[in-house]
CSV table of C-alpha atoms in Angstrom, one decimal:
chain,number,residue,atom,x,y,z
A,11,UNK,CA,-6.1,13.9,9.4
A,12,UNK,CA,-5.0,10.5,7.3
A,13,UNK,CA,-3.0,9.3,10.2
A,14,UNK,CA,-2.2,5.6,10.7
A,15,UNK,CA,0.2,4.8,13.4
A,16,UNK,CA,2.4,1.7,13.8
A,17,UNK,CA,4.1,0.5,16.9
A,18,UNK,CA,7.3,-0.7,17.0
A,19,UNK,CA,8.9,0.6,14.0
A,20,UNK,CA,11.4,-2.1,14.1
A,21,UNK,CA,11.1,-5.2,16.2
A,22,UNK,CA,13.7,-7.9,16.2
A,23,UNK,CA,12.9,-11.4,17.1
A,24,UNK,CA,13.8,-15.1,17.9
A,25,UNK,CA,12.1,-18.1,16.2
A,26,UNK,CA,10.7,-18.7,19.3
A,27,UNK,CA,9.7,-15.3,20.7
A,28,UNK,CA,6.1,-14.4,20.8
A,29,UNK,CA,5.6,-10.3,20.3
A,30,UNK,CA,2.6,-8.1,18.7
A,31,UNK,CA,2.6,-5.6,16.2
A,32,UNK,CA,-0.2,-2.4,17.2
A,33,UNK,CA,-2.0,-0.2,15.1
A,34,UNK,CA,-4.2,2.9,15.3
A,35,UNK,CA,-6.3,4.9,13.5
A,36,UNK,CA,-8.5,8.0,14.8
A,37,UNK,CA,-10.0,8.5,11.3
A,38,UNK,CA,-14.0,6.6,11.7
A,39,UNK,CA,-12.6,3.9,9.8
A,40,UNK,CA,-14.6,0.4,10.0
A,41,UNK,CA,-12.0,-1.5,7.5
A,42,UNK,CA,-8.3,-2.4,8.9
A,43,UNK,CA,-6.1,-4.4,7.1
A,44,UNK,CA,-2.7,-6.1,7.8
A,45,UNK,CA,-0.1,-6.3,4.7
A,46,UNK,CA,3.9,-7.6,4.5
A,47,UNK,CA,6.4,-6.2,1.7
A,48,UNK,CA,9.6,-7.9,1.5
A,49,UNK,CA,12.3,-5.8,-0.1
A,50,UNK,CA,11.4,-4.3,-4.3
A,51,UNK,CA,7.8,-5.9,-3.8
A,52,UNK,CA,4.4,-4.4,-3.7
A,53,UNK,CA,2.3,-5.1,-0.2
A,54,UNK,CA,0.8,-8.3,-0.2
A,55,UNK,CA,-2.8,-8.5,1.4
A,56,UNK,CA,-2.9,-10.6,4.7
A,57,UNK,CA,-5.9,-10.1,6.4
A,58,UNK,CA,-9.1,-7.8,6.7
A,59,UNK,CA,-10.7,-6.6,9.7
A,60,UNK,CA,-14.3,-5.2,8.7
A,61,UNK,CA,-16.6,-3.8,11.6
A,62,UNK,CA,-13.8,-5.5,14.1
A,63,UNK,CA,-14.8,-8.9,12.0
A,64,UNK,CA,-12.3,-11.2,10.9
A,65,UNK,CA,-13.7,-10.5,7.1
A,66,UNK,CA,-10.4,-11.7,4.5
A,67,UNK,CA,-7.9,-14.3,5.6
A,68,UNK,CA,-5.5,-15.0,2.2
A,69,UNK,CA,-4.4,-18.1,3.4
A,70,UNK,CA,-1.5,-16.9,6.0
A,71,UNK,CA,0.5,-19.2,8.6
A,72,UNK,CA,-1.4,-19.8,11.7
A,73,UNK,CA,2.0,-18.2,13.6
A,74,UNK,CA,0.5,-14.9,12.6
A,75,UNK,CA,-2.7,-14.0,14.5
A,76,UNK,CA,-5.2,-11.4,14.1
A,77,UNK,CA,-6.8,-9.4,16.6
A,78,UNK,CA,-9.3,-6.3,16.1
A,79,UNK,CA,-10.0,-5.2,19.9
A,80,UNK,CA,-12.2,-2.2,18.7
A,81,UNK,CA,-12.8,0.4,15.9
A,82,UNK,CA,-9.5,1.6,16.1
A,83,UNK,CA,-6.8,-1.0,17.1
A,84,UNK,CA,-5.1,-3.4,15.5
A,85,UNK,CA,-3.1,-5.9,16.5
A,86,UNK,CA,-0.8,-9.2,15.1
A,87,UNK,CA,0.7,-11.1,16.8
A,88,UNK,CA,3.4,-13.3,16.2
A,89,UNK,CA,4.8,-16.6,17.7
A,90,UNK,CA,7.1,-19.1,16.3
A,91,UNK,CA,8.3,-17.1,13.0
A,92,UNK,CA,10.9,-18.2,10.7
A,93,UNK,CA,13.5,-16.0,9.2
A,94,UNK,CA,11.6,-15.6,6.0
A,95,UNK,CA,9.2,-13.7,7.9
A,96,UNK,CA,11.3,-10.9,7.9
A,97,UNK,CA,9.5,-8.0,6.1
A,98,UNK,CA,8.2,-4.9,7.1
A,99,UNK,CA,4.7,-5.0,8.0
A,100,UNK,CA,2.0,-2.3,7.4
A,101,UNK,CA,-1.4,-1.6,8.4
A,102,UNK,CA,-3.8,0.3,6.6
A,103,UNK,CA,-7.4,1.4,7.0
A,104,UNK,CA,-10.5,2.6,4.6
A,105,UNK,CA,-13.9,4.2,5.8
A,106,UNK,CA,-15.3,0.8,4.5
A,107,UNK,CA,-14.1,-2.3,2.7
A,108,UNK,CA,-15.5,-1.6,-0.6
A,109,UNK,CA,-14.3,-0.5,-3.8
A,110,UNK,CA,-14.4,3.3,-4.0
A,111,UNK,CA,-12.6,4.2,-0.6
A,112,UNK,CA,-9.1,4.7,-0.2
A,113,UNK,CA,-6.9,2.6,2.1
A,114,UNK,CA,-4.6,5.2,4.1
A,115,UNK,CA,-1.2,3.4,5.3
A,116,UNK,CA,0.8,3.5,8.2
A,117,UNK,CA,4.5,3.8,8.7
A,118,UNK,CA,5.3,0.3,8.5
A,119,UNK,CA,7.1,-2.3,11.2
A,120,UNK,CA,10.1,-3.4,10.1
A,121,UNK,CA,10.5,-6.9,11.7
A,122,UNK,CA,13.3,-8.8,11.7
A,123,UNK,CA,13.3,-12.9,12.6
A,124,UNK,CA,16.6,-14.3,13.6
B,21,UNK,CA,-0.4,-12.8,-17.4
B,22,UNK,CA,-0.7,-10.3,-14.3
B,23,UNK,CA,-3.9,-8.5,-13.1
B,24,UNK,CA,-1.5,-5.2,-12.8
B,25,UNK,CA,1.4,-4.5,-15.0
B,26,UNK,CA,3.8,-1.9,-14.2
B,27,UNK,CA,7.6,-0.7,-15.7
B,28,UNK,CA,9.8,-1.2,-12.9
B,29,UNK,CA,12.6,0.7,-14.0
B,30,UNK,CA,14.6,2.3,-12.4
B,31,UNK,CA,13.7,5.6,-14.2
B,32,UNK,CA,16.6,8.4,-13.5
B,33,UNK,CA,15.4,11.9,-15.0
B,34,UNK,CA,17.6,15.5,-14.1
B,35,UNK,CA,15.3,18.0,-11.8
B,36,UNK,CA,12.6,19.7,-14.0
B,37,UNK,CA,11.7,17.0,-16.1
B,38,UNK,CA,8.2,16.3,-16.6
B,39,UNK,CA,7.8,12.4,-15.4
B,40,UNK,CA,5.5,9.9,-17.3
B,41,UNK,CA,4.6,6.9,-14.9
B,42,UNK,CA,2.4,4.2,-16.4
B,43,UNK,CA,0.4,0.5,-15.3
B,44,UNK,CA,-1.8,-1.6,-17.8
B,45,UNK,CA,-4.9,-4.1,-16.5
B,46,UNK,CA,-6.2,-6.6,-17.8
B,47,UNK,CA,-9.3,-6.8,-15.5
B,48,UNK,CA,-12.5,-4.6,-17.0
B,49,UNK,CA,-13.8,-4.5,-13.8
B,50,UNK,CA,-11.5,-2.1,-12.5
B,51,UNK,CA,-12.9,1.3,-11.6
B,52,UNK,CA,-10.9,2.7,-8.9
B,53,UNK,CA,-7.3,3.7,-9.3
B,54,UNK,CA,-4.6,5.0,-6.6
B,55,UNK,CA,-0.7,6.3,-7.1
B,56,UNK,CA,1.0,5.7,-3.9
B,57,UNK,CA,4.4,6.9,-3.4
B,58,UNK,CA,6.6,5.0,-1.2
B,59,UNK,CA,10.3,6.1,0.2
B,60,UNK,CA,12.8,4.1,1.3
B,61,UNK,CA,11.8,2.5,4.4
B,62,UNK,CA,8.7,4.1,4.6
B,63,UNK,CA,4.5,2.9,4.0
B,64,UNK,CA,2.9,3.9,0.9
B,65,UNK,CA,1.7,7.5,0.8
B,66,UNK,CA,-1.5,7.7,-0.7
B,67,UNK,CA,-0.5,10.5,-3.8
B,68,UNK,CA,-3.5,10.4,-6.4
B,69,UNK,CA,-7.7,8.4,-6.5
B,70,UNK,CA,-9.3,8.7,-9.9
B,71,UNK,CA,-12.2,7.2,-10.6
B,72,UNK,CA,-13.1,5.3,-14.3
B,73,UNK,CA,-11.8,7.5,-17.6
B,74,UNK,CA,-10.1,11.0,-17.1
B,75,UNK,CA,-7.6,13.3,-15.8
B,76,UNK,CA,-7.1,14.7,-12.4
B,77,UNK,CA,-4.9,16.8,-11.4
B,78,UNK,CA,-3.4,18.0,-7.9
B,79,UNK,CA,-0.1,20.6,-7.7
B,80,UNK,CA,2.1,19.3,-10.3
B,81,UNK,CA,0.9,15.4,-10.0
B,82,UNK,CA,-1.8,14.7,-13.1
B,83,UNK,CA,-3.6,11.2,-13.2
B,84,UNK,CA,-5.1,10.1,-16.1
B,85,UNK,CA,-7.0,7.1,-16.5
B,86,UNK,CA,-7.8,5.2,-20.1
B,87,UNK,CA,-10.4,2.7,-19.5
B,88,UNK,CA,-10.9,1.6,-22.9
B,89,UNK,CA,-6.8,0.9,-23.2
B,90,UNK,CA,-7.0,-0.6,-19.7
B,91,UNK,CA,-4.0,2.0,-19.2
B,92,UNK,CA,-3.3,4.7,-16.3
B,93,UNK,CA,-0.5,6.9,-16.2
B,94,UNK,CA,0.5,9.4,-13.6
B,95,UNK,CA,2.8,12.5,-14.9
B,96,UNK,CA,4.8,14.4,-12.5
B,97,UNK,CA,5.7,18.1,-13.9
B,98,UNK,CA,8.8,19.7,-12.9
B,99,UNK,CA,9.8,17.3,-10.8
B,100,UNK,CA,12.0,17.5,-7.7
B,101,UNK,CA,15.1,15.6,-6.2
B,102,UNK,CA,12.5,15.0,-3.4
B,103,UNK,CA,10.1,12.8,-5.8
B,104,UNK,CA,12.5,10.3,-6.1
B,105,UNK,CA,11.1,7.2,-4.2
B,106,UNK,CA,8.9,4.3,-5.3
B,107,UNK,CA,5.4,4.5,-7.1
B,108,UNK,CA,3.1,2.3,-6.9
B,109,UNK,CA,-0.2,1.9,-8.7
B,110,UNK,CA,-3.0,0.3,-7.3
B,111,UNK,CA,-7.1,-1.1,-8.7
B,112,UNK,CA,-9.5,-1.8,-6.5
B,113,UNK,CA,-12.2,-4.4,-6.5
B,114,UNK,CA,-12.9,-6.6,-3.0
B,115,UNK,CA,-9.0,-5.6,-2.4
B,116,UNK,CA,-6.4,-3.8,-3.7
B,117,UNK,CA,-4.5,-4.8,-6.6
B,118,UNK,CA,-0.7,-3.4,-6.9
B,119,UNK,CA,1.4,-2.8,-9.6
B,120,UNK,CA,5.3,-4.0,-9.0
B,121,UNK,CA,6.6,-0.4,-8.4
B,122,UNK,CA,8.6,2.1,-10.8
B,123,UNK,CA,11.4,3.3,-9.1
B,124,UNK,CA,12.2,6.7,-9.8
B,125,UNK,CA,15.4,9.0,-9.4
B,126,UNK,CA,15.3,12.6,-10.2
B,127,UNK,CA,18.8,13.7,-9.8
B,128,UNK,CA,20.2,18.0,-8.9
């Protein structure tokens, strides 16, 4: 079982809301990450969770925030976005963060800031 | 230059044609390589994981992997109104490395 799971698939949301984004994985895996695609683009990297550490950051707005409450959650939550933000959202995981394991996706949130 | 290129088409081909999808690097380093397909909507599927030079194969997906052309190609054989969707390749050193996408169509 590759299995990733994403909750909501679609979220809508005010610039001043605050709401989370979940993720699961039942797989052993000790790497999650977090990635956003806009439209026709390949995922772009936002953060990496390695051992439930904060291991990667690539430099994202603090209105996103990180949160690895064990093995296999993950969570980001989101406060104050701006319409730009709107992208859909995946989380992935790998048995570790190293070169030479696969990263296994999830469905994807599709979020939309208004 | 990029790290990963990749033809984004889109590439339109009838049902049963055999499907040639390719990605050049310009990083040595590279050793792993992933195919991902992605539908509309949808997270990448992980299709295809090669590692350095050589050919895989799996049902009628083949991955092949030229290290000294820094080239990988993925070829889809009689391919299937249901293969049309988005693919993706990807490298990995301390993160993974995508290619833009090549959109492909295969049409009844």
């Amino acid at each position: 079982d590759t299995e990733v799971t994403q909750t909501p698939k679609h979220l809508v949301m005010g610039m001043t809301n605050k709401k989370s984004l979940k993720c699961e994985q039942h797989m052993g895996h000790r790497a999650m990450y977090w990635y956003k695609q806009k439209a026709k683009k390949p995922p772009e990297l936002m953060f990496v969770y390695s051992y439930e550490k904060l291991s990667i950051n690539e430099s994202v707005p603090s209105r996103f925030s990180p949160e690895c409450p064990n093995s296999s959650l993950l969570n980001l939550h989101l406060h104050a976005l701006q319409p730009e933000d709107s992208a859909l959202y995946l989380c992935a995981s790998s048995q570790e963060n190293t070169p030479g394991y696969e990263q296994y996706f999830g469905p994807g949130t599709r979020l939309t800031v208004t | 230059q990029k790290e990963v290129e990749q033809d984004p088409g889109p590439l339109s081909v009838p049902e049963g044609a055999i499907v040639s999808l390719n990605c050049t690097y310009s990083n040595s380093a590279f050793q792993y390589f992933m195919w991902y397909r992605q539908y509309s909507r949808k997270g990448p599927e992980l299709l295809m994981y090669t590692y350095s030079s050589g050919n895989k194969e799996d049902g009628r997906f083949t991955a092949q992997v030229d290290k000294s052309s820094k080239y990988i190609s993925l070829f889809i054989r009689d391919s299937q109104p249901s293969d049309s969707a988005t693919y993706l390749c990807a490298m990995n050193t301390d993160k993974l490395i995508f290619g833009t996408g090549t959109r492909l169509q295969v049409f009844p």
